[in-house]
XYZ file of C-alpha atoms in Angstrom:
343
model
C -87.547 -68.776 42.006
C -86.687 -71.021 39.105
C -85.441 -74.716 39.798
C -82.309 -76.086 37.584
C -82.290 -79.656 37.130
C -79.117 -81.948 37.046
C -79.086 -82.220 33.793
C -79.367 -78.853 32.706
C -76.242 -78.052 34.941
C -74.632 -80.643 33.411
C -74.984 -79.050 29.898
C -74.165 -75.666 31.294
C -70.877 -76.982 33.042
C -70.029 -79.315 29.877
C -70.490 -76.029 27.793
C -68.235 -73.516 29.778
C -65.914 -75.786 30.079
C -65.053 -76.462 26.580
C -65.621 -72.447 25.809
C -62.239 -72.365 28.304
C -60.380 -75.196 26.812
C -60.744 -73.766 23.466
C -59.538 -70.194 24.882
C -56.702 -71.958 26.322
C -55.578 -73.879 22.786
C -56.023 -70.387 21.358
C -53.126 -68.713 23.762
C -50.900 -71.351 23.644
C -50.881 -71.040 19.899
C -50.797 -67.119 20.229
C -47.642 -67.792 22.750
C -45.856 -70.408 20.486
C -46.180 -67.452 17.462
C -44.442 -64.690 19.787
C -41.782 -67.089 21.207
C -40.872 -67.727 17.254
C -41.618 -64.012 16.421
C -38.788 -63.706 19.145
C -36.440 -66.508 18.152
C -36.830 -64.280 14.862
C -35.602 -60.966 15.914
C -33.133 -62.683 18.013
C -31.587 -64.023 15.118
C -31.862 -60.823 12.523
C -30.231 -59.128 15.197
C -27.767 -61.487 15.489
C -27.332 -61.197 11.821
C -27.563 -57.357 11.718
C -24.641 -57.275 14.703
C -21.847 -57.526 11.413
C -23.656 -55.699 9.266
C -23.607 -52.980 12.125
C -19.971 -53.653 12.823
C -18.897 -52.966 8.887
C -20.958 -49.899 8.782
C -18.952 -48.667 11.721
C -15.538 -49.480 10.402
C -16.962 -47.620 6.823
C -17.668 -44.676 8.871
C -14.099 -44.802 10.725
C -12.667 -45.213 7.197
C -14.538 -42.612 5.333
C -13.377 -40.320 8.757
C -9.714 -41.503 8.049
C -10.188 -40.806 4.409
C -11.941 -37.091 5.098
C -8.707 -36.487 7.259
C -6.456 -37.592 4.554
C -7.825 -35.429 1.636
C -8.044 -32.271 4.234
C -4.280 -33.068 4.654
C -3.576 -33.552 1.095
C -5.553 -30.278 -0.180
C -3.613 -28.170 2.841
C -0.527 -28.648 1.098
C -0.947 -27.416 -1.993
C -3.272 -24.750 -0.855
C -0.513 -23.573 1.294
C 2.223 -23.674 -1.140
C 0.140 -21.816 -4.044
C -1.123 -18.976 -1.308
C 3.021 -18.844 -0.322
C 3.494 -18.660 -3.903
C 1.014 -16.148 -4.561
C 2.309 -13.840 -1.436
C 5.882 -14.410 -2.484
C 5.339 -13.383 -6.542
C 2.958 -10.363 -5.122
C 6.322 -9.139 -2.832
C 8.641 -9.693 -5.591
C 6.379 -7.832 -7.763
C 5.718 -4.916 -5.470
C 9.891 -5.097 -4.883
C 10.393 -4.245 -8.293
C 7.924 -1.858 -9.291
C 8.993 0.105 -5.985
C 12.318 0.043 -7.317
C 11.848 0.929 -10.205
C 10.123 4.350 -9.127
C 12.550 4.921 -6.515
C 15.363 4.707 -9.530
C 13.102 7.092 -11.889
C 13.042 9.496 -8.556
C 16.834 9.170 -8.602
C 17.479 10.321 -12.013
C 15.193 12.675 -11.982
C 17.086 14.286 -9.109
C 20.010 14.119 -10.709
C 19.582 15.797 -13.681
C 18.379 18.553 -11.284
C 21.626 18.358 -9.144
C 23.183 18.280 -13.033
C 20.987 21.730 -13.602
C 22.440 23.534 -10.558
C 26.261 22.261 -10.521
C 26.421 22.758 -13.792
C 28.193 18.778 -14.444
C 26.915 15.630 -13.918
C 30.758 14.581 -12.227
C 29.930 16.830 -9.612
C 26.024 16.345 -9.034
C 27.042 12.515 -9.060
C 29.491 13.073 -6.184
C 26.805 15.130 -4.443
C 24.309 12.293 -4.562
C 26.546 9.390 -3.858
C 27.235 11.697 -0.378
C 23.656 12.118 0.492
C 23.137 8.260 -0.656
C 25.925 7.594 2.131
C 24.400 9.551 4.900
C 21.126 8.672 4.350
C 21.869 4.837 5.152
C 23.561 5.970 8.557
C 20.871 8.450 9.598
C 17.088 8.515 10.563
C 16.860 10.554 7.073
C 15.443 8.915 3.799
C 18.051 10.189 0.312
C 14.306 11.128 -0.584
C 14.247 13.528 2.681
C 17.939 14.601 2.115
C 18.048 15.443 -1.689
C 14.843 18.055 -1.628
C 16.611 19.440 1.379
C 20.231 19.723 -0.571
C 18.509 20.632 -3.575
C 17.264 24.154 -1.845
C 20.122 24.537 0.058
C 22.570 24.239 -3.107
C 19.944 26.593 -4.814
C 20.393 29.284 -1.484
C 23.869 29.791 -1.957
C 25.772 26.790 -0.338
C 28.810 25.327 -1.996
C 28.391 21.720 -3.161
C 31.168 20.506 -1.126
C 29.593 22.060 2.182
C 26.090 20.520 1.452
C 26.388 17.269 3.308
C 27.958 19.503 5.928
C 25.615 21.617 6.584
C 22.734 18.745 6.067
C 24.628 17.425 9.486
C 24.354 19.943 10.958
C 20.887 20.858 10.496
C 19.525 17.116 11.314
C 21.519 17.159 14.755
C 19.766 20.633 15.406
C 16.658 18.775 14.063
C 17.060 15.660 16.243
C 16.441 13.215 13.243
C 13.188 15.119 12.195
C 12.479 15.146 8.720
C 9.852 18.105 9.196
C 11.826 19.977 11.415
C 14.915 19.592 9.182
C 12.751 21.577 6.180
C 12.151 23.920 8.250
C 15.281 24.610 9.679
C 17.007 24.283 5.994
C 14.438 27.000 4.703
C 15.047 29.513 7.556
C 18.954 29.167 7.621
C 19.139 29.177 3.485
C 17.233 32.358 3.849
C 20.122 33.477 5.975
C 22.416 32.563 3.934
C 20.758 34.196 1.099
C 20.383 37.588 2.570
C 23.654 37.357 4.430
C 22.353 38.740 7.441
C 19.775 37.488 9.994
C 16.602 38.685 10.723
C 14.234 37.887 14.448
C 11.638 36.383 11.707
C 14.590 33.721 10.461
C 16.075 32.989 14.191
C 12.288 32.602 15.770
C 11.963 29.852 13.524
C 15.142 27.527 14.942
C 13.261 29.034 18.192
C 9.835 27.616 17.162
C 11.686 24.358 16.230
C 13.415 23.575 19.337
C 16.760 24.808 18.687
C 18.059 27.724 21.174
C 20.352 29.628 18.672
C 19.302 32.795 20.336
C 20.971 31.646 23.426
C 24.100 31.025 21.665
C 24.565 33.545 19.490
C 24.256 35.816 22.793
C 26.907 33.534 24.073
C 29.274 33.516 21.279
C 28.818 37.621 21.062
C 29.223 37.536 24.628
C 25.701 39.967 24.628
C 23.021 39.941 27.034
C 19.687 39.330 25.150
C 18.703 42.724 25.108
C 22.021 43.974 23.232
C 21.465 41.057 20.673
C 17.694 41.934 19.845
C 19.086 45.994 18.862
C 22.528 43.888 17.321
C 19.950 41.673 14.863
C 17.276 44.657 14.758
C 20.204 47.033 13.493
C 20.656 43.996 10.812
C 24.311 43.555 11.828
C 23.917 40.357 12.520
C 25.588 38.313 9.712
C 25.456 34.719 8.517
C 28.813 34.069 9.281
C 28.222 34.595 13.466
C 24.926 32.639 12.947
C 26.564 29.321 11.191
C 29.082 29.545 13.474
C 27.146 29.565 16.282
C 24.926 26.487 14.375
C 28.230 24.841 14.301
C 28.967 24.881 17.957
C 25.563 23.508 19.240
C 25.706 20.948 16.511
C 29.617 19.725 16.242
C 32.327 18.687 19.173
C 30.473 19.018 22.403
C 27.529 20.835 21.698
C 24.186 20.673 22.776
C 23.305 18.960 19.734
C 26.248 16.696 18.924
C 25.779 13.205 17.874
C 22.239 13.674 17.974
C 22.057 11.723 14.634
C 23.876 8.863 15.861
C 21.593 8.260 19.017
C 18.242 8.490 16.811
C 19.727 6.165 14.269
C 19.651 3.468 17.448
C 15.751 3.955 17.750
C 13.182 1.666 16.272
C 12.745 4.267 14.085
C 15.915 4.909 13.115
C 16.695 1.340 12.313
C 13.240 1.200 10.248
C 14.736 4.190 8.238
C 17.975 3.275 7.918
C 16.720 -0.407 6.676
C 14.483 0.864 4.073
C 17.579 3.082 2.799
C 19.716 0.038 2.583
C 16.715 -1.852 0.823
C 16.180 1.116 -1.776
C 19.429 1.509 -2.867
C 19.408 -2.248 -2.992
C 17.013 -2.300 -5.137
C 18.157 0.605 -7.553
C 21.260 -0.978 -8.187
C 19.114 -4.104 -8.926
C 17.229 -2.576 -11.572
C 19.709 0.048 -12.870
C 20.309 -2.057 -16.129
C 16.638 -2.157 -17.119
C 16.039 1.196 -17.071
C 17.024 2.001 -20.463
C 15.214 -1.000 -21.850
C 12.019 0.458 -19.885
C 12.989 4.084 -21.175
C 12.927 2.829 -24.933
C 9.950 0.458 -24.756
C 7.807 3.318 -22.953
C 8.997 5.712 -25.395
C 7.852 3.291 -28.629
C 4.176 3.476 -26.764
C 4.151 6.596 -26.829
C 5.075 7.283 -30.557
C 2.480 4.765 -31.128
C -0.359 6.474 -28.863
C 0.528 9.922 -30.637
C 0.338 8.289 -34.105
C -3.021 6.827 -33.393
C -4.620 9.836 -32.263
C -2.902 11.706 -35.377
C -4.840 8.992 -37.465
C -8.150 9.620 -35.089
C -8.250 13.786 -35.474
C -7.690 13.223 -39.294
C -10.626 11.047 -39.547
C -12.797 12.989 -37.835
C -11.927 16.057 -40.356
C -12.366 13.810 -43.349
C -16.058 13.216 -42.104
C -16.666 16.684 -40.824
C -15.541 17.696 -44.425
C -17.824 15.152 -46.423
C -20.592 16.658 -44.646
C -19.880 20.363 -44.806
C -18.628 20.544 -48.717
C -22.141 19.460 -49.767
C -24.294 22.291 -49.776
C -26.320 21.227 -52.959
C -29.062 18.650 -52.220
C -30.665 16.929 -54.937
C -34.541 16.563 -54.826
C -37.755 14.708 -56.424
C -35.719 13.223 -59.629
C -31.916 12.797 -61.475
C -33.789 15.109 -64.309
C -34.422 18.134 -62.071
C -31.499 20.818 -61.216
C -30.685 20.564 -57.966
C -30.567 23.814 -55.872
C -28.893 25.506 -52.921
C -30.517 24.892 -49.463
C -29.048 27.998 -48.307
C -31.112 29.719 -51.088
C -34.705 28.233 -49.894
C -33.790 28.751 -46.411
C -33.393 32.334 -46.937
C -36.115 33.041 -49.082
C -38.692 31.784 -46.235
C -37.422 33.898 -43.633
């Protein structure tokens, strides 16, 4: 076991403790540099804190300023798409009625055609016109209709009539209503009825059968050998038409009552709206008549121009039979010629 002296433990104490006292120094100096490092980022905080604060009203304002140019650009985007939708409407407005006013004249020169005067297919249409707008029925449903009837036999002045009557027995149904005009022009035509003509007002819904036998005071069997015999005349048949259809008949007022319906109003509104617009663009159509004539002139003229050139160059090739070979010096000679004499 080894013996330490005094004074070596002296030197070993004086030595440790100086090793401490200089580790010491060294964190107090290490401590004094974070307490500053602190003080530091206290104070660049501190500094930052406005900084921070006028970034956050920037933000706010660019946020107030993004609100205000949505606002602004939603005006004028809405105004040019209510623009756009109004000009497309007015647009569409016209051009349908225009076409509606070419469909009118065109229908009149055919009323014109089978009255034989335009004074009395004008006071045809102007009828129809009028009981288009108070019925379910378009005046494009009702002139077709007319049209056939007028061309079956019946008088102009009974057209509108018998159009009446037909659309009560039809209930306001344009389909039915062609039908039924078809199988009692037929009638009319023949002057006699037949079971093929009556089935159809049977197939459509309309009992004339029943009251024909009750007008002819007939059971049903003595009406089938009455038509079968063919002695059953138009006459008994539009009367009986007239007395499901007028006063209190089954059928009476029938247009009235649809012309109340959703659908009815729809129809008569677009009536209202078409001859509206007719009388709107009556004065242009003359103007639009004479301008689309000029195009055509113009579009005739140019193809005129277009077939003649193309016979000018199918005649520069075809009158030049003689092709001239090798040199200017040597005759030239007929291709035909050669072509034959190698065969």
């Amino acid at each position: 076991m080894a013996v330490v002296t005094a004074e070596e433990l002296r030197i070993l104490v004086r030595a440790e403790t100086k090793a401490a006292v200089e580790n010491l120094n060294r964190l107090k100096k290490e401590a004094k540099s974070t307490s500053t490092g602190v003080k530091t980022m206290g104070s660049t905080a501190k500094r930052a804190g406005p900084e921070i604060g006028k970034y956050g009203t920037i933000s706010k304002t660019a946020a107030i300023n993004v609100k205000q140019l949505a606002a602004g650009l939603i005006g004028p985007v809405g105004v040019t798409v209510a623009i756009i939708a109004v000009t497309r409407a007015i647009k569409d407005s016209i051009s349908s009625s225009i076409k509606y006013a070419a469909e009118v004249e065109q229908i009149s020169i055919a009323f014109e055609v089978l009255l034989g005067s335009a004074e009395n297919a004008q006071g045809v249409l102007e009828e129809l016109r009028a009981f288009s707008v108070k019925t379910p029925f378009t005046f494009e449903e009702l002139a077709p209709a007319a049209k056939r009837l007028l061309a079956f036999g019946t008088e102009a002045k009974d057209v509108v009539d018998v159009m009446r009557d037909l659309g009560n027995a039809a209930g306001g149904n344009g389909e039915i209503l062609n039908r039924l005009v078809d199988a009692y022009g037929k009638v009319q035509a023949k002057g006699r009825a037949s079971l093929e003509e009556l089935n159809r007002f049977t197939e459509a819904g309309v009992p004339l059968m029943k009251q024909l036998a009750a007008d002819l005071e007939m059971t049903n069997e003595e009406l089938f050998k009455f038509i079968s015999a063919g002695k059953l005349g138009f006459e008994e048949v539009n009367k009986s038409l007239q007395n499901m259809t007028r006063g209190e008949g089954q059928f009476a007022g029938m247009l009235e009552e649809q012309s109340k319906t959703l659908n009815g109003l729809m129809s008569t509104l677009k009536g209202s709206m078409q001859e509206l617009g007719r009388d709107m663009v009556s004065g242009f159509i003359p103007g639009i008549k004479g301008v689309t004539t000029v195009l055509i002139d113009w579009l005739d003229k140019l193809n005129e121009a277009r077939d003649t050139a193309n016979e000018t160059k199918m005649l520069t090739i075809t009158d030049s039979p003689k092709i001239q070979l090798f040199s200017k010096d040597e005759p030239p000679f007929d291709a035909k010629l050669i072509g034959n004499s190698l065969k």
